[in-house]
Amino acid sequence: MTRYSAYVCQDWLESPPSWLTVYDPSTDEAVGEIAELQPTVVDAAASSAAAAQRSWSRVPPAKRAEILTRTADLIDERAEEFVDLLAREGGRPQHEARGEVAKGSTTFRYYGGLVGALDGRAFEGGQEALRHETRHEPVGVVAAVTPWNVPIASPARKLAPALLAGNAVLLKPATATPISAHLMVRALYDAGLPDGVVQLLTGPGGSLGRAVCIHPSVGAVSFTGSTEVGLGIQQALAERTTKVQLELGGKNAAVVLPGADLERSADAVVAAAFASAGQQCTATSRLIAHQDVAQSMVSLVGKRIDKLTLGACTDPQTTMGPLIDDQQVTRVDGYVQRAVAEGAGIVRGGHRLERPGNFYAPTVVADVGPGFELAREEVFGPVLAVLTTDTAEAAAELVNDTSYGLSCAVHTRDLAEAHQFVSRVDCGVVAVNGATAGVELSAPFGGFKDSGTTSSKEHGPESMDFYTRTKLVSWRW
Ligand code: NAP
Ligand code: MG
């Protein structure tokens, strides 16, 4: 079986303390083995990264950018290998894996073209012979901790801006899908990244991941994952000035109002609810339909679900994959069955599939009340809860009626109604006549409330703010 090493200090570590097997959740077959590191490795990795960062920060930004662009080219050249391994370790259908790998190379190319985002500002002072200047310096060593569901997109959107800014990165990818991160770090070094600037630390989050985040040499932690783990990291760092960026869970709603193009709305809802089998932070997990269109929407959504083909990730016919593990299938089913016990009705699905792999049928649950657990908690599976409402205003209130505030959508042809909705919702991302998922790389992304820290964004030039610190220089003569 192929072994995928970690990168520690100055080189790939060929003999780690132990190896962990990574499985394809669509077939239960082994994909490869990944190094399992102990938290004791973090001290050496962090000081090596700090030393490498001092030289890296002196490399002119345009040269750093060239390495990012070369990395993008290498990901494209190696796309077949990336797609194959990403698909198998996550159980993702081929078209999804292809899309995510393309997003990975696009991310490195985008930040490779964004050197100007590091420019400071020069301006006159309030007295004679006084001039000010701002410099955007790297933070130093960044800890990047990423979730299993976006194993290329999440590491890429942290690594690319962090490296452009001149930081070193300790990358701790998720244990379920670490091979994609291995391939990405290989591409970075093959593209000419100096030794030690990125350390790939694979192993359990609770011990190794935590040790990475709380290491005193780390100047900034960018974490994407569950709200519970994210808030735990923030709490552990409460007495330090370490920058913390949290991209957390969601309970995203799509609102459909009378007059909306229902076919288009149903396309957007189904795409965002069932892509990655609902395992996306921006997945549509609530459909809030006005009572005049609710029945039509449920029927249009159902027709689209009937066309989904569940299967192994290697089968090109597959359009929906499995859940990441068996425990998650049980968890998702628990949410559905408790909603039924609370009085909801199953319109589609509502059961696991008896076949190899961790499959759960694409599910629509109707008559979900606003107080139901299924209306409030993140399920992270292929389950769409349908709630009905009688006004646009009440729909916006329902959108806000969870602790999360990541993404939402409104489908309407009424401009005033759309404007009012946008102002009323407490979400970091709002799509008008679009899907809750699939935000463009050039657009700043991040949630409100329990969905994340609002002090910084990922994607776009805004991402550079997190990976830099601003120094003010005042010149007198
Ligand atoms: P998770 O369990 O919170 O894990 C995320 C990462 O943190 C993994 O690398 C994990 O390592 C590590 N980790 C676990 N415990 C840790 C600790 N105590 N200290 C430091 N690191 C720790 O999340 P997940 O199950 O992988 O991902 C699903 C969640 O991510 C969902 O809630 C989803 O909404 C969210 N998500 C958010 C976004 C966004 O941008 N807002 C994007 C994608 C996903 P192990 O894998 O070894 O446990
Ligand atoms: Mg987890």
CSV table of N, CA and C and ligand atoms in Angstrom, one decimal, residues 145-150 157 172-175 203-206 209-210 213 223-226 229 233 247-250 281 378 380 406 445, ligand 1:
chain,number,residue,atom,x,y,z
A,145,VAL,N,-5.5,24.5,10.2
A,145,VAL,CA,-6.1,23.3,10.6
A,145,VAL,C,-7.4,23.1,9.7
A,146,THR,N,-7.5,22.0,9.0
A,146,THR,CA,-8.5,21.9,7.9
A,146,THR,C,-9.4,20.7,8.1
A,147,PRO,N,-10.7,20.8,7.6
A,147,PRO,CA,-11.6,19.7,7.7
A,147,PRO,C,-11.5,18.7,6.6
A,148,TRP,N,-12.2,17.5,6.8
A,148,TRP,CA,-12.0,16.4,5.8
A,148,TRP,C,-12.9,16.7,4.5
A,149,ASN,N,-13.9,17.5,4.6
A,149,ASN,CA,-14.8,17.6,3.5
A,149,ASN,C,-14.3,18.4,2.3
A,150,VAL,N,-13.4,19.3,2.5
A,150,VAL,CA,-12.8,20.1,1.4
A,150,VAL,C,-11.3,19.9,1.5
A,157,ARG,N,-6.8,27.5,0.3
A,157,ARG,CA,-7.2,28.9,0.5
A,157,ARG,C,-6.5,29.4,1.8
A,172,LYS,N,-2.1,21.1,9.5
A,172,LYS,CA,-2.7,19.9,10.1
A,172,LYS,C,-4.0,19.6,9.4
A,173,PRO,N,-3.9,18.7,8.4
A,173,PRO,CA,-5.1,18.4,7.7
A,173,PRO,C,-6.0,17.3,8.4
A,174,ALA,N,-7.2,17.1,8.0
A,174,ALA,CA,-8.1,16.2,8.7
A,174,ALA,C,-7.6,14.8,8.5
A,175,THR,N,-7.8,13.9,9.5
A,175,THR,CA,-7.2,12.6,9.5
A,175,THR,C,-8.0,11.7,8.5
A,203,GLY,N,-2.0,13.6,11.8
A,203,GLY,CA,-2.2,12.9,13.0
A,203,GLY,C,-3.5,13.4,13.7
A,204,PRO,N,-3.8,12.9,14.8
A,204,PRO,CA,-5.1,13.2,15.5
A,204,PRO,C,-5.3,14.6,15.9
A,205,GLY,N,-6.4,15.2,15.6
A,205,GLY,CA,-6.7,16.6,15.9
A,205,GLY,C,-6.6,16.9,17.4
A,206,GLY,N,-7.3,16.0,18.2
A,206,GLY,CA,-7.4,16.3,19.7
A,206,GLY,C,-6.0,16.5,20.4
A,209,GLY,N,-3.3,18.3,16.7
A,209,GLY,CA,-3.9,19.5,16.2
A,209,GLY,C,-3.9,20.6,17.2
A,210,ARG,N,-4.3,20.2,18.4
A,210,ARG,CA,-4.3,21.1,19.6
A,210,ARG,C,-2.9,21.7,19.9
A,213,CYS,N,-2.0,24.3,17.4
A,213,CYS,CA,-2.7,25.6,17.5
A,213,CYS,C,-2.2,26.4,18.7
A,223,PHE,N,-8.5,28.2,11.4
A,223,PHE,CA,-9.1,26.9,11.6
A,223,PHE,C,-10.4,26.8,10.8
A,224,THR,N,-10.6,25.7,10.1
A,224,THR,CA,-11.9,25.4,9.5
A,224,THR,C,-12.4,24.1,10.0
A,225,GLY,N,-13.6,24.0,10.5
A,225,GLY,CA,-14.1,22.8,11.1
A,225,GLY,C,-15.4,23.0,11.9
A,226,SER,N,-15.6,22.2,12.9
A,226,SER,CA,-16.8,22.3,13.6
A,226,SER,C,-16.8,23.4,14.6
A,229,VAL,N,-15.1,22.4,18.1
A,229,VAL,CA,-13.6,22.4,18.2
A,229,VAL,C,-13.0,23.8,18.0
A,233,ILE,N,-10.5,26.0,20.6
A,233,ILE,CA,-9.2,26.5,20.2
A,233,ILE,C,-9.1,28.0,20.7
A,247,GLU,N,-13.6,29.3,10.8
A,247,GLU,CA,-14.6,29.1,9.7
A,247,GLU,C,-15.4,27.8,10.1
A,248,LEU,N,-16.6,28.0,10.6
A,248,LEU,CA,-17.3,26.9,11.3
A,248,LEU,C,-18.5,26.4,10.6
A,249,GLY,N,-19.4,25.8,11.3
A,249,GLY,CA,-20.5,25.1,10.7
A,249,GLY,C,-21.6,26.1,10.2
A,250,GLY,N,-22.7,25.5,9.7
A,250,GLY,CA,-23.8,26.3,9.2
A,250,GLY,C,-25.1,25.6,9.3
A,281,CYS,N,-20.1,23.0,4.5
A,281,CYS,CA,-20.5,24.0,5.5
A,281,CYS,C,-21.6,24.9,4.9
A,378,GLU,N,-26.8,21.7,12.8
A,378,GLU,CA,-26.1,21.2,11.5
A,378,GLU,C,-26.2,19.7,11.5
A,380,PHE,N,-25.1,17.9,8.5
A,380,PHE,CA,-23.9,17.5,7.7
A,380,PHE,C,-24.2,16.2,7.0
A,406,LEU,N,-24.0,31.4,8.5
A,406,LEU,CA,-23.0,31.3,7.4
A,406,LEU,C,-23.6,31.8,6.1
A,445,PHE,N,-15.3,35.5,2.0
A,445,PHE,CA,-16.2,34.4,2.5
A,445,PHE,C,-16.0,34.2,4.0
B,1,NAP,P1,-13.7,19.0,13.1
B,1,NAP,O1,-14.0,17.7,13.7
B,1,NAP,O2,-13.9,20.2,13.9
B,1,NAP,O3,-12.1,18.9,12.6
B,1,NAP,C1,-11.5,19.9,11.8
B,1,NAP,C2,-10.0,19.8,12.0
B,1,NAP,O4,-9.7,20.1,13.3
B,1,NAP,C3,-9.5,18.4,11.7
B,1,NAP,O5,-8.2,18.6,11.1
B,1,NAP,C4,-9.4,17.8,13.1
B,1,NAP,O6,-8.4,16.7,13.1
B,1,NAP,C5,-8.9,19.0,13.9
B,1,NAP,N1,-9.2,18.9,15.3
B,1,NAP,C6,-10.0,18.1,16.0
B,1,NAP,N2,-10.0,18.4,17.3
B,1,NAP,C7,-9.1,19.3,17.5
B,1,NAP,C8,-8.6,20.1,18.6
B,1,NAP,N3,-9.0,19.8,19.8
B,1,NAP,N4,-7.6,21.0,18.4
B,1,NAP,C9,-7.2,21.3,17.2
B,1,NAP,N5,-7.6,20.7,16.0
B,1,NAP,C10,-8.5,19.7,16.2
B,1,NAP,O7,-14.5,19.2,11.8
B,1,NAP,P2,-14.7,18.1,10.6
B,1,NAP,O8,-15.6,17.0,11.1
B,1,NAP,O9,-13.4,17.7,10.0
B,1,NAP,O10,-15.4,19.0,9.5
B,1,NAP,C11,-16.8,19.2,9.5
B,1,NAP,C12,-17.1,20.6,10.1
B,1,NAP,O11,-16.4,21.6,9.4
B,1,NAP,C13,-18.6,21.0,9.9
B,1,NAP,O12,-19.1,21.5,11.0
B,1,NAP,C14,-18.5,22.0,8.7
B,1,NAP,O13,-19.6,22.9,8.7
B,1,NAP,C15,-17.2,22.7,9.0
B,1,NAP,N6,-16.7,23.4,7.8
B,1,NAP,C16,-16.7,24.8,7.8
B,1,NAP,C17,-16.3,25.4,6.6
B,1,NAP,C18,-16.3,26.9,6.6
B,1,NAP,O14,-15.5,27.5,5.8
B,1,NAP,N7,-17.1,27.6,7.4
B,1,NAP,C19,-15.8,24.7,5.5
B,1,NAP,C20,-15.8,23.3,5.6
B,1,NAP,C21,-16.3,22.7,6.8
B,1,NAP,P3,-8.9,15.2,13.0
B,1,NAP,O15,-9.5,15.0,11.6
B,1,NAP,O16,-7.7,14.4,13.2
B,1,NAP,O17,-10.0,15.0,14.0
